[in-house]
Each structure stands twice: as C-alpha cells, then as structure tokens.
Coordinates of C-alpha atoms in Angstrom, one line a residue:
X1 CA 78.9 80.0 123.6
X2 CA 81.1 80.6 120.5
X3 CA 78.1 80.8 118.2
X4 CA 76.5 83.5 120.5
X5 CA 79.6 85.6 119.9
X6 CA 79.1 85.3 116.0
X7 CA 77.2 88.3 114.5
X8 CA 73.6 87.2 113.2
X9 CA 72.2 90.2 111.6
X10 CA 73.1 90.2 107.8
X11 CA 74.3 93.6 108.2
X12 CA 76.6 93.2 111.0
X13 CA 77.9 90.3 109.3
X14 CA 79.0 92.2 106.3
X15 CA 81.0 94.4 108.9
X16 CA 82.6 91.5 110.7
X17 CA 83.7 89.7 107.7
X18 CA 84.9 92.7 106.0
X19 CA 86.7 93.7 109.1
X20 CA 88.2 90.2 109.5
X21 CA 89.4 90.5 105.4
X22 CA 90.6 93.7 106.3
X23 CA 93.3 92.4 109.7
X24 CA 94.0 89.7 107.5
X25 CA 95.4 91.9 104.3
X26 CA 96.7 94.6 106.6
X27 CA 100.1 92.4 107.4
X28 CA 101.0 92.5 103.6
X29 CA 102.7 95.4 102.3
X30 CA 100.3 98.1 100.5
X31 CA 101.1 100.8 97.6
X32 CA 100.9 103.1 100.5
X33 CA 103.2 101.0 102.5
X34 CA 106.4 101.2 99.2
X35 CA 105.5 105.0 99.4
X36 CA 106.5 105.3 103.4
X37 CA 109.4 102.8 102.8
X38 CA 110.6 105.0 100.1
X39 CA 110.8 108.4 102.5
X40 CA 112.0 106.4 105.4
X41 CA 115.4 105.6 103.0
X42 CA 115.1 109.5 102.1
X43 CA 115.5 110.1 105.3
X44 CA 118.0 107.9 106.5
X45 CA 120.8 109.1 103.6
X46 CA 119.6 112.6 104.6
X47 CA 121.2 112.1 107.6
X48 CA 123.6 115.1 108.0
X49 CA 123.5 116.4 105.0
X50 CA 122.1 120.2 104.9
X51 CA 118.6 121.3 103.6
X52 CA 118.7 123.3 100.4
X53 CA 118.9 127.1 101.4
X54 CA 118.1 129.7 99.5
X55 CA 121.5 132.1 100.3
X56 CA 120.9 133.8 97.0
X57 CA 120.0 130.5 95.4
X58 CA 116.6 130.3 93.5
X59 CA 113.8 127.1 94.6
X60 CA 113.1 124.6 91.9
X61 CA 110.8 122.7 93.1
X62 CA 108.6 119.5 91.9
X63 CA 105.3 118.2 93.8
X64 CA 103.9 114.9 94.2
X65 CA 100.6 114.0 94.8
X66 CA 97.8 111.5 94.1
X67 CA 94.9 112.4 92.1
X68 CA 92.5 114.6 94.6
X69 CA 95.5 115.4 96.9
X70 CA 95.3 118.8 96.8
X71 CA 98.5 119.7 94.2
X72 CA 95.8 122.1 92.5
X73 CA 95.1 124.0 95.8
X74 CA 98.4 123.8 97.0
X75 CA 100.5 125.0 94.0
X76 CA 97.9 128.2 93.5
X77 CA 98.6 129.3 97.4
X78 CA 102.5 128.8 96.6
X79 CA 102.0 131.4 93.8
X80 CA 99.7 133.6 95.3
X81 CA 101.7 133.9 98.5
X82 CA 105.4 133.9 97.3
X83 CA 107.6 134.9 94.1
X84 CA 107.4 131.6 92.8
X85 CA 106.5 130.7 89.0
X86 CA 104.4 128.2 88.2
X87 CA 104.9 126.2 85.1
X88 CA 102.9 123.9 83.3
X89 CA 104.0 121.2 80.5
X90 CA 100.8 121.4 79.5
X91 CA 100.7 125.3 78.8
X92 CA 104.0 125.5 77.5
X93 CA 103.2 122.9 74.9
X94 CA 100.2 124.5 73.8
X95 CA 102.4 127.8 73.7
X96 CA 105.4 126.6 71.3
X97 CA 102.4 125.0 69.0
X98 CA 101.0 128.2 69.0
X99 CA 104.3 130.2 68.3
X100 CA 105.3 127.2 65.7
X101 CA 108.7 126.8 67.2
X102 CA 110.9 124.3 66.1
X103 CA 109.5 121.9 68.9
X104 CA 105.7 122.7 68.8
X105 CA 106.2 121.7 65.2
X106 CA 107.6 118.3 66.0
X107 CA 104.6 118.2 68.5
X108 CA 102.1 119.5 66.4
X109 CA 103.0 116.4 63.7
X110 CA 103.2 114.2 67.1
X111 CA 99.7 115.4 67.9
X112 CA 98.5 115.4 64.7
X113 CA 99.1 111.3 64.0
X114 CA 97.4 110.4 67.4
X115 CA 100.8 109.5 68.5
X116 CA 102.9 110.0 71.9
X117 CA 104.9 112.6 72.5
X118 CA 107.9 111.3 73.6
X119 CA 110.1 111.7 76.5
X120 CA 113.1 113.6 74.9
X121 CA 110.5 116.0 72.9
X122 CA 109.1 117.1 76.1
X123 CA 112.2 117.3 77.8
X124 CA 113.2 120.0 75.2
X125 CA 110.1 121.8 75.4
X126 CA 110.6 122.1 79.2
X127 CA 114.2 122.9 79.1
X128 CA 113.4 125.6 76.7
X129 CA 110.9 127.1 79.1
X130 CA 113.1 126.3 82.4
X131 CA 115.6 128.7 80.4
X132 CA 112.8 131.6 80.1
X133 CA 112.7 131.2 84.0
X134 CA 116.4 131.4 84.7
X135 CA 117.3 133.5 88.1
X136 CA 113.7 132.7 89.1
X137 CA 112.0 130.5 91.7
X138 CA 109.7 127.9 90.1
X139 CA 107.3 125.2 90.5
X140 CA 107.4 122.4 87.7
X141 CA 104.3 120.6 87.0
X142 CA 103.3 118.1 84.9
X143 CA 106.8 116.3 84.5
X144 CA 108.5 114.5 84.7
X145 CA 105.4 111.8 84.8
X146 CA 107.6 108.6 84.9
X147 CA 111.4 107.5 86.3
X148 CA 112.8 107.6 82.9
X149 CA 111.9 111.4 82.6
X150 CA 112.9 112.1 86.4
X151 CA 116.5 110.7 85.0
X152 CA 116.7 112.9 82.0
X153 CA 115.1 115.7 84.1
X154 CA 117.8 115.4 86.5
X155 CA 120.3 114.9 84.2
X156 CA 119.9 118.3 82.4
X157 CA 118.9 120.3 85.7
X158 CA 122.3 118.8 86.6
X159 CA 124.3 120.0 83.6
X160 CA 122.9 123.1 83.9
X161 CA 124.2 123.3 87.1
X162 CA 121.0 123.7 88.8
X163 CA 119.6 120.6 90.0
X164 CA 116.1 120.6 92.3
X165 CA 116.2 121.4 95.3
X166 CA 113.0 120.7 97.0
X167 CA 110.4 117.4 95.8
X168 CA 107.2 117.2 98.3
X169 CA 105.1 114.2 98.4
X170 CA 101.6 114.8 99.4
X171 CA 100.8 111.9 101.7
X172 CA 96.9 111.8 101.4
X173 CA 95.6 108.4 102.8
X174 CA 93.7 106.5 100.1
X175 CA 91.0 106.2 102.0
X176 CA 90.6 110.1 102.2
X177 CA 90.8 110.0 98.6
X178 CA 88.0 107.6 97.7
X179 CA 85.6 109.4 99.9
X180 CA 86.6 112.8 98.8
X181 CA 85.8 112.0 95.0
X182 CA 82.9 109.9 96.5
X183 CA 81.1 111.1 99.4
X184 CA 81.2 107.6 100.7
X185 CA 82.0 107.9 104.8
X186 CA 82.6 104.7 106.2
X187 CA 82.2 103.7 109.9
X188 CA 84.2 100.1 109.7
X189 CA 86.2 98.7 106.6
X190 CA 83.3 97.5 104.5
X191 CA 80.3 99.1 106.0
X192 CA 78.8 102.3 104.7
X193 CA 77.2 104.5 107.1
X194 CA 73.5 105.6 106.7
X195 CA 72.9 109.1 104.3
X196 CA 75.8 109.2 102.2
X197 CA 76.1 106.6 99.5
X198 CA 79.0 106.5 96.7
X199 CA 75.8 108.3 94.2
X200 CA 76.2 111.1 96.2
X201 CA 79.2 113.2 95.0
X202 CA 81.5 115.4 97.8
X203 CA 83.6 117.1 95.2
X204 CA 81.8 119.7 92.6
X205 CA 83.8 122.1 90.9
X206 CA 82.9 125.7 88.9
X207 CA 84.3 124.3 85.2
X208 CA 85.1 127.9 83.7
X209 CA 87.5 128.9 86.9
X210 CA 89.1 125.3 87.7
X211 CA 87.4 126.1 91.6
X212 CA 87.0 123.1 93.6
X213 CA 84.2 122.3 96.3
X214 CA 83.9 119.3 98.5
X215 CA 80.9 118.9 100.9
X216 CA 82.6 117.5 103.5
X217 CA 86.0 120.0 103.7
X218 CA 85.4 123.3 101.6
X219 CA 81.7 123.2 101.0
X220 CA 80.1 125.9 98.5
X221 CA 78.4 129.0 100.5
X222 CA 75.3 128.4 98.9
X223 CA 74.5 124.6 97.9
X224 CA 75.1 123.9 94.0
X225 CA 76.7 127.7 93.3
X226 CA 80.4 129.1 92.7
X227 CA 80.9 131.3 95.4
X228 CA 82.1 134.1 93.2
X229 CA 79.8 133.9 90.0
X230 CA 76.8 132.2 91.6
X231 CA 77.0 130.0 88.5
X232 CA 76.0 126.1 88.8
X233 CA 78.5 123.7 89.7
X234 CA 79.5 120.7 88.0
X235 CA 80.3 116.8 88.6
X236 CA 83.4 115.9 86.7
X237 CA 81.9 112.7 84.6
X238 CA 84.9 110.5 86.0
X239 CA 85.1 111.6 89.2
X240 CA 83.8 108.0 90.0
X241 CA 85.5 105.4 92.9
X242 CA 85.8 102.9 90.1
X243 CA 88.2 105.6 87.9
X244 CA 90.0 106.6 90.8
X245 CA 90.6 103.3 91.7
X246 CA 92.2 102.7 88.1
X247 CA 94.5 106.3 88.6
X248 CA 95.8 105.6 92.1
X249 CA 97.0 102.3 90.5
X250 CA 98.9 104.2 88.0
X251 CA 99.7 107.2 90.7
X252 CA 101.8 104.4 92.3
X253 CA 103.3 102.0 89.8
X254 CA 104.3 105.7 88.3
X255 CA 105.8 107.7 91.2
X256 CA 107.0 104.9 94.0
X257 CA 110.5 104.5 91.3
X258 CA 110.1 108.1 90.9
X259 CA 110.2 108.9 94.3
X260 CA 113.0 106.4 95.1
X261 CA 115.0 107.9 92.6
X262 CA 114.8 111.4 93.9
X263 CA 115.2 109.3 97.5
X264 CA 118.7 108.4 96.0
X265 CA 119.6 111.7 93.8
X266 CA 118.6 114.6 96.3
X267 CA 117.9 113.0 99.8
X268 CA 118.1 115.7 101.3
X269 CA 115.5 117.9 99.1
X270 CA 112.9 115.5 99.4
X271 CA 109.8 115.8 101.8
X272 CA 106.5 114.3 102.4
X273 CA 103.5 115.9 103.8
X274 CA 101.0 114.2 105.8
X275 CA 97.3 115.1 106.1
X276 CA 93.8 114.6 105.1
X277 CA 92.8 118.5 103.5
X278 CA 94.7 121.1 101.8
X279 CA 94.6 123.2 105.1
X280 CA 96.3 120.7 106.9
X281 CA 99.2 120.5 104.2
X282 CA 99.3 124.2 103.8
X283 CA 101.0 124.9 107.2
X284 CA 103.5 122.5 106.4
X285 CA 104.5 123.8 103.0
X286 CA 104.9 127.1 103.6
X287 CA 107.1 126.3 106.6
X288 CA 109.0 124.2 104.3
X289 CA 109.3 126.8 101.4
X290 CA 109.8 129.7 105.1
X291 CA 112.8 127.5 105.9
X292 CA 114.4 127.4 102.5
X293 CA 114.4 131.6 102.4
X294 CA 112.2 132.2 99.4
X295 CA 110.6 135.8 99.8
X296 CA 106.8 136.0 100.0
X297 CA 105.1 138.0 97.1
X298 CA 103.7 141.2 98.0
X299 CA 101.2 142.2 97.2
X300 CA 99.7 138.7 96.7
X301 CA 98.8 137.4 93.3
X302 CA 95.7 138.1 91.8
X303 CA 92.8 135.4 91.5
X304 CA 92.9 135.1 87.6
X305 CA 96.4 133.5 87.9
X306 CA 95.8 131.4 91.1
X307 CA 92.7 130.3 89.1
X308 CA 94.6 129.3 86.3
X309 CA 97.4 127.7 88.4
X310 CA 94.8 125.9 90.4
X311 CA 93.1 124.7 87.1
X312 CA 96.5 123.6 85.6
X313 CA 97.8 121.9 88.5
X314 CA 94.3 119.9 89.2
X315 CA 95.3 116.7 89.8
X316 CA 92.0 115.2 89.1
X317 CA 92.1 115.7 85.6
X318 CA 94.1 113.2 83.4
X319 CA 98.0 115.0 83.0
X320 CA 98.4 112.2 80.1
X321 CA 96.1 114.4 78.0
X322 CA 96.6 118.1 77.2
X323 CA 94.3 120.1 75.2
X324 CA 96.6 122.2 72.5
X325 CA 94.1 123.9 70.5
X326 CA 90.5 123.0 69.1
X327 CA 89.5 119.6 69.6
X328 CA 93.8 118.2 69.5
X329 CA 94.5 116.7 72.4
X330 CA 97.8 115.6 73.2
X331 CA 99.5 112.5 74.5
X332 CA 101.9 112.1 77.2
X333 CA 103.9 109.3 77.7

C-alpha cells in the first residue's frame, strides 16, 4: 500500500524528494528569515514614536535592496516624480578625480595602486557632496555598503544635525530574484517547468541607456529592441543564477547588521517594502515619501536624468567597482 503511494516516474521523484528537502530545511532560519526578524524589532521600538515629517524639514533617504530588486527603477521614478536629488558615490568619486580635489587625489593614488578605497576616504567624499546638497531632499546611493560605514555615516549625519530620516528595504523574495535574472519558473521546489530553462534569459537591458527589460514583467515592445532607439538588447555576461547566488550571499552577510543598526538608530525611519515587481513597490513608496510631505516635481524630470539615475542605481551591477575614467576602475570596501 505504502509503496503504491511512492512516486515511480524519475521525474516525479525529483519533485517529491526535492519537495521533502525543501519541508525539511524550511523549519531553520533563512537569510530571508534574519531580514524579517530585523524589521519586526524595527517595528516594535517604533512603537509610539512619530514618523519623520517633512514640516519644513528636507528627506534624506537611503534604499535597500538585493541585486535585481528594483533600486534602479525605483530610485529613477523617485526623481522623476518629486524634488528629490539623487546622488551616487560612484559619480561623485569620478567627479572629485576629475576636478583633482584634495580627495579625488587621495583616490586617484588609491585607484591607481589597485588598492581599496577605504571607509573614511569615502565618507569624506560623500560628506563633501551631502554639503553641495544642503536644504535639499536627497537619495544616497551606493553607501554606506557595510555596518561600519552605516556608523560613521550616522555619526556625521548626526553631527551635522541632520540624521536620515527615511531607510526602505525592498523585500523581493529570493526566489523572484533567481527567476527574474534567469527565466527559470518553477512549478514545485526543484522541478522546472517545460519551455523555460535557466539558458533562457528574462532580463535584457539597452547598455547605452541603463533601460531594463524582463520577459516575464516589463517585456520589450518589440522582441530583442529598446523601445526608444530600436537598438539591440543585451545580456549582462553575469547575469547568471550561479553569480547571483554568490551576491545575494554577500547582499545578506552585508546589510542584515546594516539593517539592524538602522533598526536600533532610527526605528522609526525604517521601512520595508514587500513585492515581487517594481510596480508593486512603487505604490508603496510614493505613499511613503506622500506621507512624509516631500512636494512632487513639476514638471516631471526629463528621461536623460531618470536614465542616468536608473543606470547608476542598477543594482545588478557590482557597486564594489566604479568606473573613474578610462579603463581605472575603483574599489570599494
């Protein structure tokens, strides 16, 4: 009787045993698992303390994400729809090289010996730029990467007398992730469903512009083209399952402390976003950015800078590495 209830076809016993491995593992805790125990504790020293309003206040605002959340997508709609400016470590960087400040000539030698650019350099590049933006809204991207520069982050914001007031957390199952960057749809844990096989790519993107296309949730007008040039798109060479595997690893031993830090430091500021496409996330970050009282940008922002923000904020490209010039590339801790 029992053996009649075993599955005989080699197929469904793929399915059954991976399903079985899959009940099994499910009772231990998960990356994904540290990440929901960490906004559970935001939320529960939240607990009657006010939300950040604007009241002639300005947003400073950091977002969270795993690679092929959506930060990309998401920051360039924050910019094009509100007065909100979006800075990038990695443009500022290549901008005090340029100008050969004081700091981008530290950098430059940095850069130069294949070396790391260390915490404290960066932070001074940044806090030179947040300084540009004072009296303005902004969006900070690309740090701070690890807990040590959320504390030194904090810890000048703080000085300053302007500390964040809004972190989001894009809460993007893994799962949505792998088949996004893969095109691999699964009907049961383990078992791949017929037609779409992890050779297949979902996500293509126009290389000159930064614009993203996924089969499955923003497919291109016409198959293979940027809808606005008609030029060919492209397959990012490590947009793979087996290198997203290896930056969802480091997504999470990075920002889980990160995250609890800011759980601890601004309870009250920090948020998390749940949802499987950037239109599902979009409703929830503009109600969030509504409540705080930051004024929406009329007329909206044209495309070249929500291209460029969309480009800079892509968080499927490796933020450890930033392009400063030529074939220099530098290196972030």
């Amino acid at each position: 009787m029992l053996s009649a209830l075993r599955p005989q076809a080699p197929t469904l016993r793929l399915a059954f045993n991976a399903h079985r491995a899959f009940s099994a593992s499910s009772t231990r805790r998960t990356p994904e698992d540290e990440i929901a125990r960490v906004m559970d504790l935001a939320r529960e020293k939240a607990v009657g303390k006010p939300r950040p309003k604007a009241g002639g206040d300005t947003l400073r605002m950091l977002m969270f994400g795993k690679p092929g959340a959506g930060k990309g997508t998401l920051s360039s709609r924050l910019v094009e729809n509100y007065d909100i400016d979006f800075i990038s470590t990695g443009d500022v960087l290549r901008h005090e090289i340029a100008a050969g400040s004081e700091v981008g000539k530290e950098a430059e030698k940095v850069v130069a010996s294949g070396g790391l650019v260390s915490d404290e350099l960066m932070l001074e590049i940044v806090k030179k730029e947040l300084e540009r933006h004072r009296g303005k809204s902004w969006i900070l991207d690309g740090f701070p990467r690890t807990l040590e520069q959320g504390k030194l982050l904090s810890a000048e914001l703080g000085k300053a007398g302007r500390p964040l007031n809004m972190v989001v957390h894009l809460n993007v199952p893994d799962s949505v992730i792998m088949s996004r960057i893969a095109g691999d749809k699964l009907s049961i844990p383990g078992l791949r469903l017929l037609g779409r096989t992890p050779l297949t790519p979902a996500r293509w993107v126009h290389l000159p512009s930064g614009r993203v296309y996924n089969d499955d949730f923003n497919p291109p007008k016409v198959p293979g083209k940027d809808d606005e040039t008609g030029e060919p798109l492209s397959k990012r060479p490590d947009d793979t399952p087996e290198v997203f595997s290896k930056r969802l690893a480091s997504f999470y031993k990075s920002t889980a402390p990160l995250l609890e830090y800011f759980a601890n430091e601004y309870p009250e500021a920090l948020h998390s976003l749940s949802g499987s496409t950037s239109d599902e996330l979009w409703p929830q970050l503009r109600e969030l950015v509504d409540e705080f009282g930051l004024k929406e940008r009329y007329p909206p922002q044209g495309s070249l800078e929500r291209e460029h923000v969309r480009e800079e904020a892509d968080d499927l490209k490796d933020s450890a590495e930033v392009p400063v010039g030529g074939d220099k590339v530098a290196h972030l801790k």
